[in-house]
Amino acid sequence: MTTFTLRADQALLPGGWARDVTVRVEGGRIVGVGGEGGVPVGVLLPAPVNLHSHAFQRAMAGMTERRGMGADSFWTWRTLMYRFLEHLTPEDAQSIAAMVQVEMAEAGYAAVCEFHYLHHGVGGVPYADRAEMAGRVAAAAEETGLGLTMLPVLYMQGGCDGRALLGGQLRFANDMSGLARVLHGVHLAADGVLGVAPHSLRAVPVWALREVAAMLPDAPVHIHVAEQLAEVAEVQAAYLRRPVEFLLDQGIDRRWCLIHATQMTERETLGLAGSGAVAGLCPITEGNLGDGVFDGVRHAGAGGRIGVGSDSNVLISLTEELRLFEYGQRMRDHGRAVMAGPGGSTGRALFDAVLAGGAQAAGRSSGAIAVGMWADMVALDGGALALEGQVGDDVLDSWIFTCAQSVVTDTWSAGRHIVKGGRHVVRGSVEQSFRATMARLRGVM
């Protein structure tokens, strides 16, 4: 890891905005803020974590927007996803993951939480190395330099009634022993984090939910929950409680990240806020799949924590996730600037929230330009038309709500300078590989 110094025209520090700021980096971490000299950059921000991704689904983008003869839903989309999985090889998975990570870095993310449930070959046949597919994602991160929190998934059953997995689901299947082999077999960079992910209350029995969280006692635990009405009804019928209510009764804490949680009662929303767990929101995917709208206003008012992720990766855009989240709140509540406090900036409120929530959910020492933190930073072009003359929080409001084109010039992940001049440093080779992968997949689909 290299040593370097930056000098920003303006930077967002833990104490607020500052002008003419010097940041020194050694060994991937920030070792000083202040001093002289440095390579000039425009606006310097802490770079958020993308807290939820299924990298392989990026290759499906655009393939699922044609309506069938009946009503389309999350469940019909899932059927198409299973069909797609019949053709995906380990080489494909690595190529797709690398492309996804390149696009994330160019969007301003410095790290990703990969919710990894694609473990086996077609028909559920295990690879000789049970960590083969997880290793492919890790190899992509080594190539692209994006920070990685790896979350191997436990997926044991097809529903709360314990029915067997079928079809495409067989590639996801794992028992506790199989998951342990994946955890043991995957190798990450020095700044990488290993966590666990019980897929959902539908896919994991209650006894296993407790055991998987205990496998890595201090690590992040992520779970899909309360995304669809049918899911809520199934869990409620099986456990006599709604999904988030059930998890709250299990004693979830700040290690946990509840993905989606778009179907909650007021009581569940307040309970989640009080638990210390992070609500992992993916507004683009949630809109694409018709999941619903998370009650961000009530949750934030109770001190709740949030982060954003790109989930299905149908479109990878940090600003669009934040913009769509806020607009969803506005349309529901018939108001404006609803996530901001009185007199406050909406962009700043959103950005501060996802910085803290993403770092917590990833188990990553990031989210602030401060000594001791990983040097996860993103620079914006302060001379871009939409940002020209903007200072402080106005920069965030303009970037999130008015920029049609990316104004990200540089991204650093644990000090690795992975985006320069708005382009990822290995985009050329990664894009070439991705194009070849997509040509093959389109030929067999």
Tab-separated table of C-alpha atoms in Angstrom:
chain	number	residue	atom	x	y	z
A	1	MET	CA	0.000	0.000	0.000
A	2	THR	CA	1.389	3.372	-1.019
A	3	THR	CA	1.929	6.562	0.918
A	4	PHE	CA	0.424	9.760	-0.448
A	5	THR	CA	-0.968	13.149	0.502
A	6	LEU	CA	-4.018	14.940	-0.906
A	7	ARG	CA	-4.969	18.578	-0.669
A	8	ALA	CA	-8.678	19.254	-1.115
A	9	ASP	CA	-10.312	22.563	-1.946
A	10	GLN	CA	-12.984	21.514	0.542
A	11	ALA	CA	-13.520	18.310	2.503
A	12	LEU	CA	-16.205	16.833	4.717
A	13	LEU	CA	-14.580	16.011	8.069
A	14	PRO	CA	-16.190	14.591	11.229
A	15	GLY	CA	-16.531	18.112	12.604
A	16	GLY	CA	-18.025	19.501	9.413
A	17	TRP	CA	-16.798	21.122	6.225
A	18	ALA	CA	-13.304	22.578	5.978
A	19	ARG	CA	-11.421	24.430	3.231
A	20	ASP	CA	-7.904	23.735	1.946
A	21	VAL	CA	-7.579	20.398	3.750
A	22	THR	CA	-4.536	18.106	3.632
A	23	VAL	CA	-5.022	14.359	4.170
A	24	ARG	CA	-2.059	11.986	4.601
A	25	VAL	CA	-2.345	8.250	3.970
A	26	GLU	CA	0.044	5.436	4.884
A	27	GLY	CA	-0.539	1.687	4.805
A	28	GLY	CA	-4.068	2.202	3.521
A	29	ARG	CA	-5.149	4.267	6.531
A	30	ILE	CA	-5.484	7.977	7.168
A	31	VAL	CA	-2.559	9.043	9.371
A	32	GLY	CA	-2.988	12.795	9.366
A	33	VAL	CA	-5.439	15.565	8.571
A	34	GLY	CA	-3.753	18.936	8.220
A	35	GLY	CA	-0.330	20.150	7.163
A	36	GLU	CA	1.190	21.304	3.908
A	37	GLY	CA	1.451	20.102	0.303
A	38	GLY	CA	-0.377	17.281	-1.392
A	39	VAL	CA	-1.910	16.372	-4.729
A	40	PRO	CA	-4.791	18.772	-5.420
A	41	VAL	CA	-8.380	17.480	-5.603
A	42	GLY	CA	-11.715	19.269	-5.689
A	43	VAL	CA	-14.305	18.154	-3.150
A	44	LEU	CA	-13.140	15.299	-0.898
A	45	LEU	CA	-15.704	13.103	0.850
A	46	PRO	CA	-15.646	9.893	2.840
A	47	ALA	CA	-16.720	7.128	0.447
A	48	PRO	CA	-19.711	5.003	1.506
A	49	VAL	CA	-20.056	1.230	1.550
A	50	ASN	CA	-22.529	-0.454	-0.784
A	51	LEU	CA	-24.086	-2.686	1.882
A	52	HIS	CA	-25.971	-5.187	-0.295
A	53	SER	CA	-25.103	-6.762	-3.621
A	54	HIS	CA	-25.782	-9.952	-5.569
A	55	ALA	CA	-23.080	-9.368	-8.170
A	56	PHE	CA	-24.152	-12.079	-10.637
A	57	GLN	CA	-27.567	-10.475	-11.136
A	58	ARG	CA	-25.906	-7.542	-12.952
A	59	ALA	CA	-25.814	-9.780	-16.037
A	60	MET	CA	-29.628	-9.983	-15.976
A	61	ALA	CA	-30.133	-6.217	-16.186
A	62	GLY	CA	-32.606	-5.403	-18.941
A	63	MET	CA	-33.599	-9.030	-19.469
A	64	THR	CA	-36.546	-9.019	-17.074
A	65	GLU	CA	-38.526	-5.951	-18.147
A	66	ARG	CA	-40.818	-7.703	-20.624
A	67	ARG	CA	-44.202	-8.456	-19.120
A	68	GLY	CA	-45.578	-11.987	-19.226
A	69	MET	CA	-49.164	-12.922	-20.065
A	70	GLY	CA	-50.268	-12.490	-16.440
A	71	ALA	CA	-49.345	-10.089	-13.666
A	72	ASP	CA	-45.609	-9.680	-13.111
A	73	SER	CA	-44.114	-9.544	-9.628
A	74	PHE	CA	-41.039	-10.291	-7.558
A	75	TRP	CA	-41.954	-13.965	-7.801
A	76	THR	CA	-42.060	-14.043	-11.612
A	77	TRP	CA	-38.736	-12.163	-11.675
A	78	ARG	CA	-37.289	-14.825	-9.375
A	79	THR	CA	-38.337	-17.582	-11.800
A	80	LEU	CA	-36.386	-15.864	-14.577
A	81	MET	CA	-33.388	-15.560	-12.251
A	82	TYR	CA	-33.428	-19.318	-11.637
A	83	ARG	CA	-33.479	-19.955	-15.394
A	84	PHE	CA	-30.531	-17.618	-15.851
A	85	LEU	CA	-28.545	-19.550	-13.235
A	86	GLU	CA	-28.628	-22.699	-15.366
A	87	HIS	CA	-25.911	-21.183	-17.563
A	88	LEU	CA	-23.612	-19.338	-15.158
A	89	THR	CA	-20.045	-20.651	-14.715
A	90	PRO	CA	-17.417	-19.666	-12.106
A	91	GLU	CA	-15.536	-17.765	-14.813
A	92	ASP	CA	-18.740	-15.879	-15.667
A	93	ALA	CA	-19.314	-15.043	-12.011
A	94	GLN	CA	-15.839	-13.550	-11.634
A	95	SER	CA	-16.148	-11.519	-14.830
A	96	ILE	CA	-19.532	-10.138	-13.791
A	97	ALA	CA	-18.411	-9.371	-10.231
A	98	ALA	CA	-15.406	-7.431	-11.510
A	99	MET	CA	-17.615	-5.327	-13.793
A	100	VAL	CA	-20.014	-4.632	-10.944
A	101	GLN	CA	-17.177	-3.542	-8.682
A	102	VAL	CA	-15.724	-1.253	-11.344
A	103	GLU	CA	-19.106	0.450	-11.723
A	104	MET	CA	-19.505	0.744	-7.947
A	105	ALA	CA	-16.128	2.459	-7.596
A	106	GLU	CA	-16.940	4.865	-10.431
A	107	ALA	CA	-20.229	5.679	-8.675
A	108	GLY	CA	-18.365	6.634	-5.488
A	109	TYR	CA	-18.529	3.484	-3.377
A	110	ALA	CA	-15.245	2.316	-1.806
A	111	ALA	CA	-16.439	-1.093	-0.600
A	112	VAL	CA	-19.252	-3.595	-0.987
A	113	CYS	CA	-21.013	-6.181	1.167
A	114	GLU	CA	-21.495	-9.173	-1.135
A	115	PHE	CA	-24.502	-11.239	-0.017
A	116	HIS	CA	-23.161	-14.398	-1.622
A	117	TYR	CA	-25.523	-17.333	-2.083
A	118	LEU	CA	-24.410	-18.776	-5.417
A	119	HIS	CA	-22.323	-21.648	-4.005
A	120	HIS	CA	-22.640	-24.681	-6.298
A	121	GLY	CA	-22.763	-25.798	-9.899
A	122	VAL	CA	-25.879	-26.410	-11.981
A	123	GLY	CA	-28.259	-28.818	-10.251
A	124	GLY	CA	-26.621	-28.116	-6.906
A	125	VAL	CA	-23.506	-30.193	-7.623
A	126	PRO	CA	-20.805	-28.925	-5.235
A	127	TYR	CA	-17.472	-27.755	-6.578
A	128	ALA	CA	-14.398	-29.591	-5.295
A	129	ASP	CA	-13.550	-26.366	-3.497
A	130	ARG	CA	-16.699	-25.407	-1.631
A	131	ALA	CA	-15.464	-21.798	-1.618
A	132	GLU	CA	-15.001	-21.778	-5.423
A	133	MET	CA	-17.697	-19.204	-6.147
A	134	ALA	CA	-16.965	-17.050	-3.095
A	135	GLY	CA	-13.336	-17.103	-4.167
A	136	ARG	CA	-14.331	-15.769	-7.572
A	137	VAL	CA	-15.887	-12.691	-5.968
A	138	ALA	CA	-12.794	-12.238	-3.799
A	139	ALA	CA	-10.582	-12.566	-6.895
A	140	ALA	CA	-12.633	-9.857	-8.616
A	141	ALA	CA	-12.101	-7.589	-5.599
A	142	GLU	CA	-8.368	-8.245	-5.738
A	143	GLU	CA	-8.415	-7.219	-9.406
A	144	THR	CA	-10.527	-4.093	-8.934
A	145	GLY	CA	-9.257	-3.012	-5.516
A	146	LEU	CA	-12.757	-2.470	-4.132
A	147	GLY	CA	-13.086	-3.191	-0.415
A	148	LEU	CA	-15.040	-6.373	0.314
A	149	THR	CA	-17.159	-7.617	3.176
A	150	MET	CA	-17.890	-11.202	2.180
A	151	LEU	CA	-21.174	-12.630	3.456
A	152	PRO	CA	-21.517	-16.336	2.580
A	153	VAL	CA	-25.190	-17.254	2.792
A	154	LEU	CA	-26.914	-20.091	4.617
A	155	TYR	CA	-29.863	-21.298	2.494
A	156	MET	CA	-31.443	-24.536	3.731
A	157	GLN	CA	-35.112	-24.768	2.759
A	158	GLY	CA	-37.684	-23.516	0.282
A	159	GLY	CA	-40.091	-22.021	2.822
A	160	CYS	CA	-41.044	-21.772	6.470
A	161	ASP	CA	-42.647	-25.228	6.221
A	162	GLY	CA	-39.225	-26.758	5.575
A	163	ARG	CA	-39.957	-27.830	1.991
A	164	ALA	CA	-37.042	-28.996	-0.112
A	165	LEU	CA	-35.118	-26.696	-2.441
A	166	LEU	CA	-35.855	-27.157	-6.124
A	167	GLY	CA	-34.514	-26.058	-9.504
A	168	GLY	CA	-32.296	-22.993	-9.417
A	169	GLN	CA	-32.393	-22.913	-5.623
A	170	LEU	CA	-30.175	-26.005	-5.531
A	171	ARG	CA	-27.176	-23.846	-6.432
A	172	PHE	CA	-27.767	-21.920	-3.194
A	173	ALA	CA	-28.122	-24.876	-0.821
A	174	ASN	CA	-25.889	-25.141	2.229
A	175	ASP	CA	-26.041	-26.748	5.630
A	176	MET	CA	-23.983	-25.575	8.603
A	177	SER	CA	-21.040	-27.773	7.640
A	178	GLY	CA	-21.053	-26.557	4.050
A	179	LEU	CA	-21.191	-22.933	5.149
A	180	ALA	CA	-18.265	-23.503	7.518
A	181	ARG	CA	-16.227	-24.848	4.596
A	182	VAL	CA	-16.981	-21.723	2.552
A	183	LEU	CA	-16.015	-19.470	5.458
A	184	HIS	CA	-12.787	-21.371	5.945
A	185	GLY	CA	-11.921	-21.454	2.260
A	186	VAL	CA	-12.370	-17.837	1.199
A	187	HIS	CA	-9.374	-15.503	1.449
A	188	LEU	CA	-9.671	-11.717	1.575
A	189	ALA	CA	-7.383	-8.706	1.353
A	190	ALA	CA	-5.994	-7.083	4.503
A	191	ASP	CA	-8.964	-4.728	4.733
A	192	GLY	CA	-11.501	-7.436	3.906
A	193	VAL	CA	-14.160	-8.514	6.384
A	194	LEU	CA	-15.841	-11.908	6.679
A	195	GLY	CA	-19.407	-12.127	7.950
A	196	VAL	CA	-22.401	-14.445	7.660
A	197	ALA	CA	-25.860	-14.216	6.132
A	198	PRO	CA	-28.846	-16.389	6.941
A	199	HIS	CA	-30.712	-15.788	3.697
A	200	SER	CA	-34.185	-15.147	5.135
A	201	LEU	CA	-36.702	-16.499	7.625
A	202	ARG	CA	-38.150	-18.542	4.768
A	203	ALA	CA	-34.837	-20.189	3.905
A	204	VAL	CA	-33.375	-20.825	7.370
A	205	PRO	CA	-35.047	-22.656	10.288
A	206	VAL	CA	-35.053	-20.920	13.659
A	207	TRP	CA	-32.422	-23.158	15.265
A	208	ALA	CA	-30.012	-22.486	12.381
A	209	LEU	CA	-30.649	-18.745	12.557
A	210	ARG	CA	-29.170	-18.728	16.044
A	211	GLU	CA	-26.267	-21.030	15.184
A	212	VAL	CA	-25.141	-19.180	12.083
A	213	ALA	CA	-24.967	-15.881	13.987
A	214	ALA	CA	-22.709	-17.605	16.531
A	215	MET	CA	-20.268	-18.950	13.913
A	216	LEU	CA	-18.395	-15.628	13.792
A	217	PRO	CA	-19.379	-13.995	17.104
A	218	ASP	CA	-18.141	-10.465	16.354
A	219	ALA	CA	-18.829	-10.355	12.621
A	220	PRO	CA	-21.638	-8.698	10.630
A	221	VAL	CA	-24.858	-10.694	10.176
A	222	HIS	CA	-27.120	-9.786	7.239
A	223	ILE	CA	-30.575	-11.161	6.409
A	224	HIS	CA	-33.335	-10.487	3.867
A	225	VAL	CA	-36.548	-9.629	5.679
A	226	ALA	CA	-40.055	-8.277	5.073
A	227	GLU	CA	-39.515	-7.493	1.411
A	228	GLN	CA	-42.831	-8.784	0.061
A	229	LEU	CA	-46.369	-9.114	1.414
A	230	ALA	CA	-46.446	-12.826	0.594
A	231	GLU	CA	-43.274	-13.310	2.643
A	232	VAL	CA	-44.802	-11.498	5.618
A	233	ALA	CA	-47.914	-13.669	5.423
A	234	GLU	CA	-45.867	-16.893	5.265
A	235	VAL	CA	-43.721	-15.971	8.267
A	236	GLN	CA	-46.719	-14.805	10.260
A	237	ALA	CA	-48.553	-18.054	9.586
A	238	ALA	CA	-45.541	-20.129	10.638
A	239	TYR	CA	-44.306	-18.157	13.656
A	240	LEU	CA	-47.395	-16.129	14.675
A	241	ARG	CA	-45.330	-12.967	14.357
A	242	ARG	CA	-44.398	-10.685	11.512
A	243	PRO	CA	-40.803	-11.033	10.229
A	244	VAL	CA	-39.184	-7.997	11.858
A	245	GLU	CA	-41.176	-8.568	15.028
A	246	PHE	CA	-39.856	-12.129	15.113
A	247	LEU	CA	-36.227	-11.004	14.688
A	248	LEU	CA	-36.608	-8.362	17.384
A	249	ASP	CA	-37.791	-11.088	19.741
A	250	GLN	CA	-34.577	-13.001	18.943
A	251	GLY	CA	-32.536	-10.095	20.318
A	252	ILE	CA	-30.873	-8.680	17.208
A	253	ASP	CA	-28.308	-5.958	17.857
A	254	ARG	CA	-25.872	-3.672	16.031
A	255	ARG	CA	-24.128	-6.643	14.351
A	256	TRP	CA	-27.243	-7.186	12.258
A	257	CYS	CA	-28.310	-5.619	8.984
A	258	LEU	CA	-31.910	-6.184	7.913
A	259	ILE	CA	-32.140	-5.944	4.134
A	260	HIS	CA	-35.242	-4.250	2.652
A	261	ALA	CA	-37.701	-4.325	5.608
A	262	THR	CA	-40.159	-2.485	3.370
A	263	GLN	CA	-43.175	-4.201	4.959
A	264	MET	CA	-43.256	-3.133	8.617
A	265	THR	CA	-45.780	-1.878	11.143
A	266	GLU	CA	-45.125	1.257	13.172
A	267	ARG	CA	-44.174	-0.927	16.127
A	268	GLU	CA	-41.675	-2.896	14.080
A	269	THR	CA	-40.181	0.284	12.624
A	270	LEU	CA	-39.608	1.779	16.053
A	271	GLY	CA	-38.318	-1.533	17.370
A	272	LEU	CA	-35.799	-1.835	14.565
A	273	ALA	CA	-34.614	1.723	15.220
A	274	GLY	CA	-34.115	0.936	18.905
A	275	SER	CA	-32.253	-2.331	18.302
A	276	GLY	CA	-29.105	-0.698	16.923
A	277	ALA	CA	-29.309	-2.846	13.782
A	278	VAL	CA	-28.953	-1.234	10.352
A	279	ALA	CA	-31.793	-1.141	7.839
A	280	GLY	CA	-30.213	-2.050	4.496
A	281	LEU	CA	-32.156	-0.246	1.782
A	282	CYS	CA	-31.914	-0.776	-1.968
A	283	PRO	CA	-34.377	1.742	-3.435
A	284	ILE	CA	-33.597	1.080	-7.118
A	285	THR	CA	-34.113	-2.672	-6.795
A	286	GLU	CA	-37.041	-2.239	-4.407
A	287	GLY	CA	-38.672	-0.004	-6.995
A	288	ASN	CA	-37.801	-2.375	-9.833
A	289	LEU	CA	-39.345	-5.346	-8.013
A	290	GLY	CA	-42.320	-3.474	-6.555
A	291	ASP	CA	-41.278	-4.198	-2.975
A	292	GLY	CA	-42.672	-1.117	-1.297
A	293	VAL	CA	-41.322	1.943	0.519
A	294	PHE	CA	-39.396	1.824	3.784
A	295	ASP	CA	-40.701	4.218	6.479
A	296	GLY	CA	-37.533	6.283	6.658
A	297	VAL	CA	-39.032	9.302	8.376
A	298	ARG	CA	-40.401	7.395	11.363
A	299	HIS	CA	-37.288	5.225	11.563
A	300	ALA	CA	-34.895	8.193	11.487
A	301	GLY	CA	-37.008	10.071	14.006
A	302	ALA	CA	-36.438	7.218	16.457
A	303	GLY	CA	-32.686	7.254	15.901
A	304	GLY	CA	-32.609	4.395	13.411
A	305	ARG	CA	-29.619	3.595	11.199
A	306	ILE	CA	-29.675	3.041	7.448
A	307	GLY	CA	-27.348	2.247	4.574
A	308	VAL	CA	-27.893	1.720	0.869
A	309	GLY	CA	-27.007	-1.079	-1.509
A	310	SER	CA	-27.494	-1.950	-5.154
A	311	ASP	CA	-28.931	-5.476	-4.602
A	312	SER	CA	-29.772	-6.805	-8.104
A	313	ASN	CA	-27.397	-4.249	-9.690
A	314	VAL	CA	-29.937	-3.390	-12.375
A	315	LEU	CA	-28.467	0.132	-12.149
A	316	ILE	CA	-25.419	1.031	-10.071
A	317	SER	CA	-25.682	4.620	-8.883
A	318	LEU	CA	-25.035	5.876	-5.366
A	319	THR	CA	-26.785	9.179	-5.980
A	320	GLU	CA	-29.818	7.525	-7.577
A	321	GLU	CA	-30.239	5.242	-4.535
A	322	LEU	CA	-30.251	8.269	-2.241
A	323	ARG	CA	-32.450	10.370	-4.513
A	324	LEU	CA	-35.019	7.626	-5.015
A	325	PHE	CA	-35.116	6.896	-1.293
A	326	GLU	CA	-35.896	10.538	-0.477
A	327	TYR	CA	-38.406	10.863	-3.310
A	328	GLY	CA	-40.242	7.765	-2.123
A	329	GLN	CA	-40.631	9.362	1.298
A	330	ARG	CA	-41.867	12.598	-0.281
A	331	MET	CA	-44.467	10.869	-2.451
A	332	ARG	CA	-45.791	8.870	0.472
A	333	ASP	CA	-45.921	11.809	2.892
A	334	HIS	CA	-46.793	14.564	0.379
A	335	GLY	CA	-43.900	16.735	1.553
A	336	ARG	CA	-40.422	17.904	0.631
A	337	ALA	CA	-37.000	17.507	2.240
A	338	VAL	CA	-38.576	14.993	4.597
A	339	MET	CA	-35.367	13.246	5.693
A	340	ALA	CA	-33.695	16.510	6.713
A	341	GLY	CA	-34.021	18.061	10.135
A	342	PRO	CA	-35.447	21.582	10.557
A	343	GLY	CA	-33.294	23.981	8.559
A	344	GLY	CA	-31.013	21.150	7.481
A	345	SER	CA	-29.724	19.842	4.177
A	346	THR	CA	-31.419	16.741	2.787
A	347	GLY	CA	-28.277	15.672	0.954
A	348	ARG	CA	-26.178	15.957	4.114
A	349	ALA	CA	-28.712	14.037	6.200
A	350	LEU	CA	-28.810	11.204	3.668
A	351	PHE	CA	-25.061	11.101	3.137
A	352	ASP	CA	-24.191	11.139	6.844
A	353	ALA	CA	-26.702	8.359	7.462
A	354	VAL	CA	-25.411	5.991	4.793
A	355	LEU	CA	-21.776	6.641	5.707
A	356	ALA	CA	-22.336	5.540	9.299
A	357	GLY	CA	-24.831	2.778	8.527
A	358	GLY	CA	-22.789	1.297	5.699
A	359	ALA	CA	-19.588	1.188	7.747
A	360	GLN	CA	-21.407	-0.462	10.645
A	361	ALA	CA	-23.096	-3.043	8.435
A	362	ALA	CA	-19.803	-3.869	6.724
A	363	GLY	CA	-17.797	-4.099	9.937
A	364	ARG	CA	-15.404	-1.689	8.263
A	365	SER	CA	-13.362	1.118	9.828
A	366	SER	CA	-14.561	3.726	7.371
A	367	GLY	CA	-17.169	6.403	6.896
A	368	ALA	CA	-15.085	9.395	7.986
A	369	ILE	CA	-11.949	11.264	6.959
A	370	ALA	CA	-10.262	10.797	10.307
A	371	VAL	CA	-6.984	9.426	11.628
A	372	GLY	CA	-7.041	5.653	11.972
A	373	MET	CA	-9.779	5.048	9.428
A	374	TRP	CA	-9.255	3.183	6.181
A	375	ALA	CA	-8.627	5.736	3.428
A	376	ASP	CA	-12.004	5.201	1.747
A	377	MET	CA	-12.525	8.498	-0.033
A	378	VAL	CA	-14.198	9.911	-3.104
A	379	ALA	CA	-13.382	13.165	-4.896
A	380	LEU	CA	-15.905	15.194	-6.881
A	381	ASP	CA	-15.183	17.672	-9.653
A	382	GLY	CA	-15.826	20.977	-7.920
A	383	GLY	CA	-15.757	22.692	-11.315
A	384	ALA	CA	-18.567	20.581	-12.771
A	385	LEU	CA	-21.498	22.667	-13.980
A	386	ALA	CA	-23.864	21.466	-11.242
A	387	LEU	CA	-21.276	22.028	-8.487
A	388	GLU	CA	-19.700	25.264	-9.736
A	389	GLY	CA	-19.438	27.682	-6.807
A	390	GLN	CA	-21.186	25.350	-4.379
A	391	VAL	CA	-19.829	25.138	-0.859
A	392	GLY	CA	-20.452	22.745	2.003
A	393	ASP	CA	-23.785	20.973	2.206
A	394	ASP	CA	-24.908	22.633	-1.032
A	395	VAL	CA	-22.376	20.389	-2.777
A	396	LEU	CA	-24.138	17.269	-1.478
A	397	ASP	CA	-27.599	18.605	-2.319
A	398	SER	CA	-26.490	19.407	-5.861
A	399	TRP	CA	-24.602	16.137	-6.370
A	400	ILE	CA	-27.447	13.941	-5.164
A	401	PHE	CA	-30.414	15.785	-6.626
A	402	THR	CA	-29.249	17.603	-9.763
A	403	CYS	CA	-26.352	15.749	-11.419
A	404	ALA	CA	-27.439	13.723	-14.436
A	405	GLN	CA	-23.843	12.699	-15.178
A	406	SER	CA	-21.257	11.393	-12.733
A	407	VAL	CA	-18.977	14.031	-11.241
A	408	VAL	CA	-16.804	11.492	-9.400
A	409	THR	CA	-13.184	12.071	-10.420
A	410	ASP	CA	-11.353	9.747	-8.042
A	411	THR	CA	-12.077	6.934	-5.602
A	412	TRP	CA	-9.727	5.422	-3.046
A	413	SER	CA	-10.412	2.163	-1.210
A	414	ALA	CA	-8.125	1.538	1.785
A	415	GLY	CA	-5.704	3.879	0.057
A	416	ARG	CA	-5.867	2.090	-3.302
A	417	HIS	CA	-6.396	4.712	-6.011
A	418	ILE	CA	-8.899	2.753	-8.098
A	419	VAL	CA	-10.691	5.522	-10.018
A	420	LYS	CA	-8.713	8.256	-11.751
A	421	GLY	CA	-10.241	10.937	-13.937
A	422	GLY	CA	-13.666	9.358	-13.533
A	423	ARG	CA	-12.581	5.977	-14.897
A	424	HIS	CA	-11.619	2.830	-13.038
A	425	VAL	CA	-7.970	1.986	-13.609
A	426	VAL	CA	-8.754	-1.534	-14.908
A	427	ARG	CA	-12.034	-0.757	-16.660
A	428	GLY	CA	-10.640	-1.615	-20.098
A	429	SER	CA	-9.705	-5.218	-19.368
A	430	VAL	CA	-12.693	-5.839	-17.091
A	431	GLU	CA	-15.142	-4.471	-19.650
A	432	GLN	CA	-13.642	-6.598	-22.404
A	433	SER	CA	-14.065	-9.746	-20.302
A	434	PHE	CA	-17.616	-8.759	-19.342
A	435	ARG	CA	-18.615	-8.194	-22.957
A	436	ALA	CA	-17.397	-11.676	-23.871
A	437	THR	CA	-19.281	-13.176	-20.934
A	438	MET	CA	-22.500	-11.402	-21.883
A	439	ALA	CA	-22.207	-12.475	-25.523
A	440	ARG	CA	-22.020	-16.094	-24.425
A	441	LEU	CA	-24.871	-15.821	-21.916
A	442	ARG	CA	-27.202	-14.066	-24.351
A	443	GLY	CA	-26.507	-16.839	-26.835
A	444	VAL	CA	-27.767	-19.539	-24.480
A	445	MET	CA	-30.630	-17.753	-22.710
